[in-house]
mmCIF file of C-alpha atoms in Angstrom:
data_model
loop_
_atom_site.group_PDB
_atom_site.id
_atom_site.type_symbol
_atom_site.label_atom_id
_atom_site.label_comp_id
_atom_site.label_asym_id
_atom_site.label_seq_id
_atom_site.Cartn_x
_atom_site.Cartn_y
_atom_site.Cartn_z
ATOM 1 C CA MET A 20 -47.779 -41.532 -105.178
ATOM 2 C CA GLN A 21 -44.269 -42.156 -105.807
ATOM 3 C CA LEU A 22 -43.559 -45.011 -102.832
ATOM 4 C CA ALA A 23 -46.949 -46.707 -104.758
ATOM 5 C CA ARG A 24 -45.229 -47.046 -107.718
ATOM 6 C CA ARG A 25 -42.080 -47.995 -106.588
ATOM 7 C CA CYS A 26 -43.649 -50.760 -104.486
ATOM 8 C CA LEU A 27 -45.555 -52.059 -107.270
ATOM 9 C CA TRP A 28 -42.307 -52.146 -109.671
ATOM 10 C CA CYS A 29 -40.848 -54.011 -106.795
ATOM 11 C CA LEU A 30 -43.317 -56.674 -106.802
ATOM 12 C CA LEU A 31 -43.368 -56.974 -110.454
ATOM 13 C CA VAL A 32 -39.509 -57.648 -110.376
ATOM 14 C CA VAL A 33 -39.590 -60.090 -107.642
ATOM 15 C CA SER A 34 -42.579 -61.567 -109.064
ATOM 16 C CA LEU A 35 -40.183 -62.389 -112.005
ATOM 17 C CA LEU A 36 -37.286 -63.308 -110.440
ATOM 18 C CA PRO A 37 -38.307 -67.085 -110.541
ATOM 19 C CA GLY A 38 -38.704 -67.297 -114.406
ATOM 20 C CA LEU A 39 -35.614 -65.755 -114.503
ATOM 21 C CA ALA A 40 -33.778 -67.791 -112.533
ATOM 22 C CA SER A 41 -31.988 -70.023 -115.804
ATOM 23 C CA PRO A 42 -30.722 -68.442 -118.386
ATOM 24 C CA ALA A 43 -32.496 -70.985 -121.035
ATOM 25 C CA GLY A 44 -35.456 -69.378 -119.818
ATOM 26 C CA ALA A 45 -34.929 -65.921 -120.492
ATOM 27 C CA ASP A 46 -32.550 -63.089 -122.352
ATOM 28 C CA PRO A 47 -29.501 -63.122 -120.156
ATOM 29 C CA ALA A 48 -29.691 -59.559 -120.403
ATOM 30 C CA ASP A 49 -32.509 -59.498 -118.050
ATOM 31 C CA VAL A 50 -31.776 -62.422 -116.221
ATOM 32 C CA ASP A 51 -27.970 -60.133 -115.421
ATOM 33 C CA ALA A 52 -30.640 -57.261 -114.301
ATOM 34 C CA GLU A 53 -32.903 -59.229 -111.952
ATOM 35 C CA ILE A 54 -29.569 -60.368 -110.454
ATOM 36 C CA GLN A 55 -28.148 -57.148 -110.072
ATOM 37 C CA TYR A 56 -31.745 -56.490 -108.506
ATOM 38 C CA LEU A 57 -31.781 -59.079 -106.079
ATOM 39 C CA ALA A 58 -28.140 -57.955 -105.013
ATOM 40 C CA GLU A 59 -29.086 -54.616 -104.315
ATOM 41 C CA LEU A 60 -32.333 -55.546 -102.268
ATOM 42 C CA ILE A 61 -30.496 -57.796 -100.243
ATOM 43 C CA ARG A 62 -27.539 -55.596 -99.400
ATOM 44 C CA GLY A 63 -30.444 -52.520 -99.127
ATOM 45 C CA ASP A 64 -32.674 -52.530 -95.972
ATOM 46 C CA PRO A 65 -33.966 -55.817 -96.510
ATOM 47 C CA SER A 66 -35.499 -56.004 -92.654
ATOM 48 C CA SER A 67 -39.100 -55.199 -93.756
ATOM 49 C CA ARG A 68 -38.702 -57.624 -97.127
ATOM 50 C CA GLN A 69 -36.809 -60.522 -95.189
ATOM 51 C CA ALA A 70 -39.864 -63.286 -95.567
ATOM 52 C CA GLU A 71 -40.454 -61.989 -99.432
ATOM 53 C CA ILE A 72 -36.460 -62.149 -100.026
ATOM 54 C CA ARG A 73 -36.132 -65.493 -98.501
ATOM 55 C CA GLU A 74 -39.107 -67.332 -100.715
ATOM 56 C CA GLN A 75 -37.765 -65.803 -103.752
ATOM 57 C CA LEU A 76 -34.247 -67.301 -103.163
ATOM 58 C CA VAL A 77 -35.996 -70.615 -101.877
ATOM 59 C CA TRP A 78 -37.832 -71.389 -104.908
ATOM 60 C CA SER A 79 -36.016 -69.491 -107.790
ATOM 61 C CA GLY A 80 -32.754 -71.814 -107.547
ATOM 62 C CA ILE A 81 -30.468 -68.971 -108.272
ATOM 63 C CA GLN A 82 -27.147 -69.818 -107.793
ATOM 64 C CA ASP A 83 -24.937 -66.635 -108.871
ATOM 65 C CA GLU A 84 -22.096 -65.189 -106.781
ATOM 66 C CA ARG A 85 -23.109 -61.738 -107.403
ATOM 67 C CA VAL A 86 -25.905 -62.240 -105.360
ATOM 68 C CA TYR A 87 -23.958 -64.408 -102.351
ATOM 69 C CA ASP A 88 -20.362 -62.940 -102.274
ATOM 70 C CA PRO A 89 -21.235 -59.868 -100.985
ATOM 71 C CA ILE A 90 -23.463 -61.640 -98.331
ATOM 72 C CA ARG A 91 -20.361 -63.944 -97.269
ATOM 73 C CA ASP A 92 -17.951 -60.888 -97.036
ATOM 74 C CA GLU A 93 -20.717 -59.201 -95.070
ATOM 75 C CA ILE A 94 -20.418 -62.173 -92.472
ATOM 76 C CA MET A 95 -17.133 -62.935 -92.535
ATOM 77 C CA GLN A 96 -15.978 -59.380 -91.714
ATOM 78 C CA ASN A 97 -18.574 -59.313 -88.472
ATOM 79 C CA TYR A 98 -19.440 -62.595 -87.195
ATOM 80 C CA ARG A 99 -16.878 -62.117 -84.493
ATOM 81 C CA ASP A 100 -19.231 -58.790 -83.358
ATOM 82 C CA ALA A 101 -21.338 -59.976 -80.335
ATOM 83 C CA ALA A 102 -23.770 -56.693 -80.549
ATOM 84 C CA GLU A 103 -27.004 -58.247 -80.578
ATOM 85 C CA ALA A 104 -28.681 -56.511 -83.578
ATOM 86 C CA THR A 105 -25.186 -57.273 -85.603
ATOM 87 C CA SER A 106 -25.979 -61.030 -84.529
ATOM 88 C CA SER A 107 -29.694 -60.793 -85.990
ATOM 89 C CA GLN A 108 -28.875 -59.006 -89.071
ATOM 90 C CA LEU A 109 -25.926 -61.766 -89.701
ATOM 91 C CA SER A 110 -28.323 -64.165 -88.571
ATOM 92 C CA TRP A 111 -30.583 -64.183 -91.229
ATOM 93 C CA LEU A 112 -27.753 -62.979 -93.904
ATOM 94 C CA VAL A 113 -26.330 -66.585 -92.805
ATOM 95 C CA GLU A 114 -29.789 -68.300 -93.465
ATOM 96 C CA ILE A 115 -29.589 -66.023 -96.828
ATOM 97 C CA LEU A 116 -25.959 -67.496 -97.861
ATOM 98 C CA ALA A 117 -27.286 -71.174 -97.273
ATOM 99 C CA LEU A 118 -29.957 -70.870 -99.539
ATOM 100 C CA SER A 119 -27.499 -70.667 -102.605
ATOM 101 C CA GLY A 120 -26.882 -74.173 -102.222
ATOM 102 C CA MET A 121 -23.089 -73.522 -103.644
ATOM 103 C CA ASP A 122 -20.498 -75.523 -101.839
ATOM 104 C CA ALA A 123 -18.312 -72.746 -102.227
ATOM 105 C CA TYR A 124 -19.617 -71.406 -98.976
ATOM 106 C CA ARG A 125 -19.890 -74.102 -96.581
ATOM 107 C CA ALA A 126 -16.554 -73.222 -95.016
ATOM 108 C CA ASP A 127 -17.449 -69.990 -94.437
ATOM 109 C CA LEU A 128 -20.392 -71.395 -92.515
ATOM 110 C CA ARG A 129 -18.267 -73.976 -91.032
ATOM 111 C CA THR A 130 -16.300 -71.027 -89.545
ATOM 112 C CA VAL A 131 -18.892 -68.940 -88.566
ATOM 113 C CA ALA A 132 -20.684 -72.040 -86.538
ATOM 114 C CA ALA A 133 -17.523 -72.504 -84.655
ATOM 115 C CA GLY A 134 -16.378 -68.864 -84.326
ATOM 116 C CA ALA A 135 -18.868 -66.626 -84.168
ATOM 117 C CA ALA A 136 -19.123 -64.295 -80.690
ATOM 118 C CA SER A 137 -22.893 -65.243 -80.229
ATOM 119 C CA ALA A 138 -24.178 -68.126 -79.344
ATOM 120 C CA GLY A 139 -27.498 -67.771 -81.705
ATOM 121 C CA LEU A 140 -25.038 -67.041 -84.776
ATOM 122 C CA ARG A 141 -23.634 -70.281 -83.969
ATOM 123 C CA ASP A 142 -26.731 -72.156 -83.959
ATOM 124 C CA ARG A 143 -28.166 -70.479 -87.156
ATOM 125 C CA ALA A 144 -24.862 -71.143 -88.998
ATOM 126 C CA ARG A 145 -25.031 -75.009 -87.944
ATOM 127 C CA GLN A 146 -28.927 -74.866 -89.436
ATOM 128 C CA ALA A 147 -27.347 -73.245 -92.462
ATOM 129 C CA LEU A 148 -25.077 -76.037 -93.289
ATOM 130 C CA LEU A 149 -28.115 -78.364 -93.273
ATOM 131 C CA THR A 150 -30.116 -75.939 -95.618
ATOM 132 C CA LEU A 151 -26.770 -75.758 -97.984
ATOM 133 C CA ASP A 152 -27.502 -79.158 -98.678
ATOM 134 C CA LEU A 153 -30.900 -79.104 -99.031
ATOM 135 C CA GLN A 154 -30.818 -76.148 -101.617
ATOM 136 C CA ALA A 155 -27.821 -78.052 -103.197
ATOM 137 C CA GLU A 156 -30.078 -80.565 -104.089
ATOM 138 C CA ARG A 157 -32.962 -78.226 -104.916
ATOM 139 C CA ASN A 158 -31.530 -75.608 -106.844
ATOM 140 C CA PRO A 159 -30.529 -77.204 -110.163
ATOM 141 C CA VAL A 160 -33.935 -78.874 -110.537
ATOM 142 C CA LEU A 161 -35.801 -75.669 -109.535
ATOM 143 C CA SER A 162 -34.163 -73.376 -112.016
ATOM 144 C CA ALA A 163 -34.062 -76.068 -114.568
ATOM 145 C CA GLY A 164 -37.762 -76.697 -114.460
ATOM 146 C CA LEU A 165 -38.469 -73.160 -114.189
ATOM 147 C CA ALA A 166 -37.260 -72.772 -117.513
ATOM 148 C CA GLU A 167 -39.964 -75.422 -118.960
ATOM 149 C CA ALA A 168 -42.678 -74.531 -116.407
ATOM 150 C CA PRO A 169 -45.552 -72.848 -118.653
ATOM 151 C CA PRO A 170 -46.186 -69.328 -118.044
ATOM 152 C CA GLY A 171 -48.447 -67.968 -115.034
#
């Protein structure tokens, strides 16, 4: 019962993220709480919820360092590690970092693309640079549009 309640709570919170992406569309305290929740979710054990987390970030337009700086730090501390498990997790984190659309992370993604121990991680970082460009255009539109969108 406790797990079911927690899952329902998580689904509710995740479903609210797009509506809270813009401070103009919600109380700033609520936005801060949701950003903190998302940051903790990503830092936790996100392996079972990767698709859900990715989908929320793609469509929410969230651009907040509190979410993305810890991801960048994790990537930069470990990208030279050749272990398969590490490369797999870092590949996912590189993809999430690109969803920020924030130019502040471009140099980090280039560093990983040039110097990662894993060829797969280098490839993912190169792809992430393209995603970063796309999300840089989309995120402001998404977050502005969501503030004005009708409920539901």
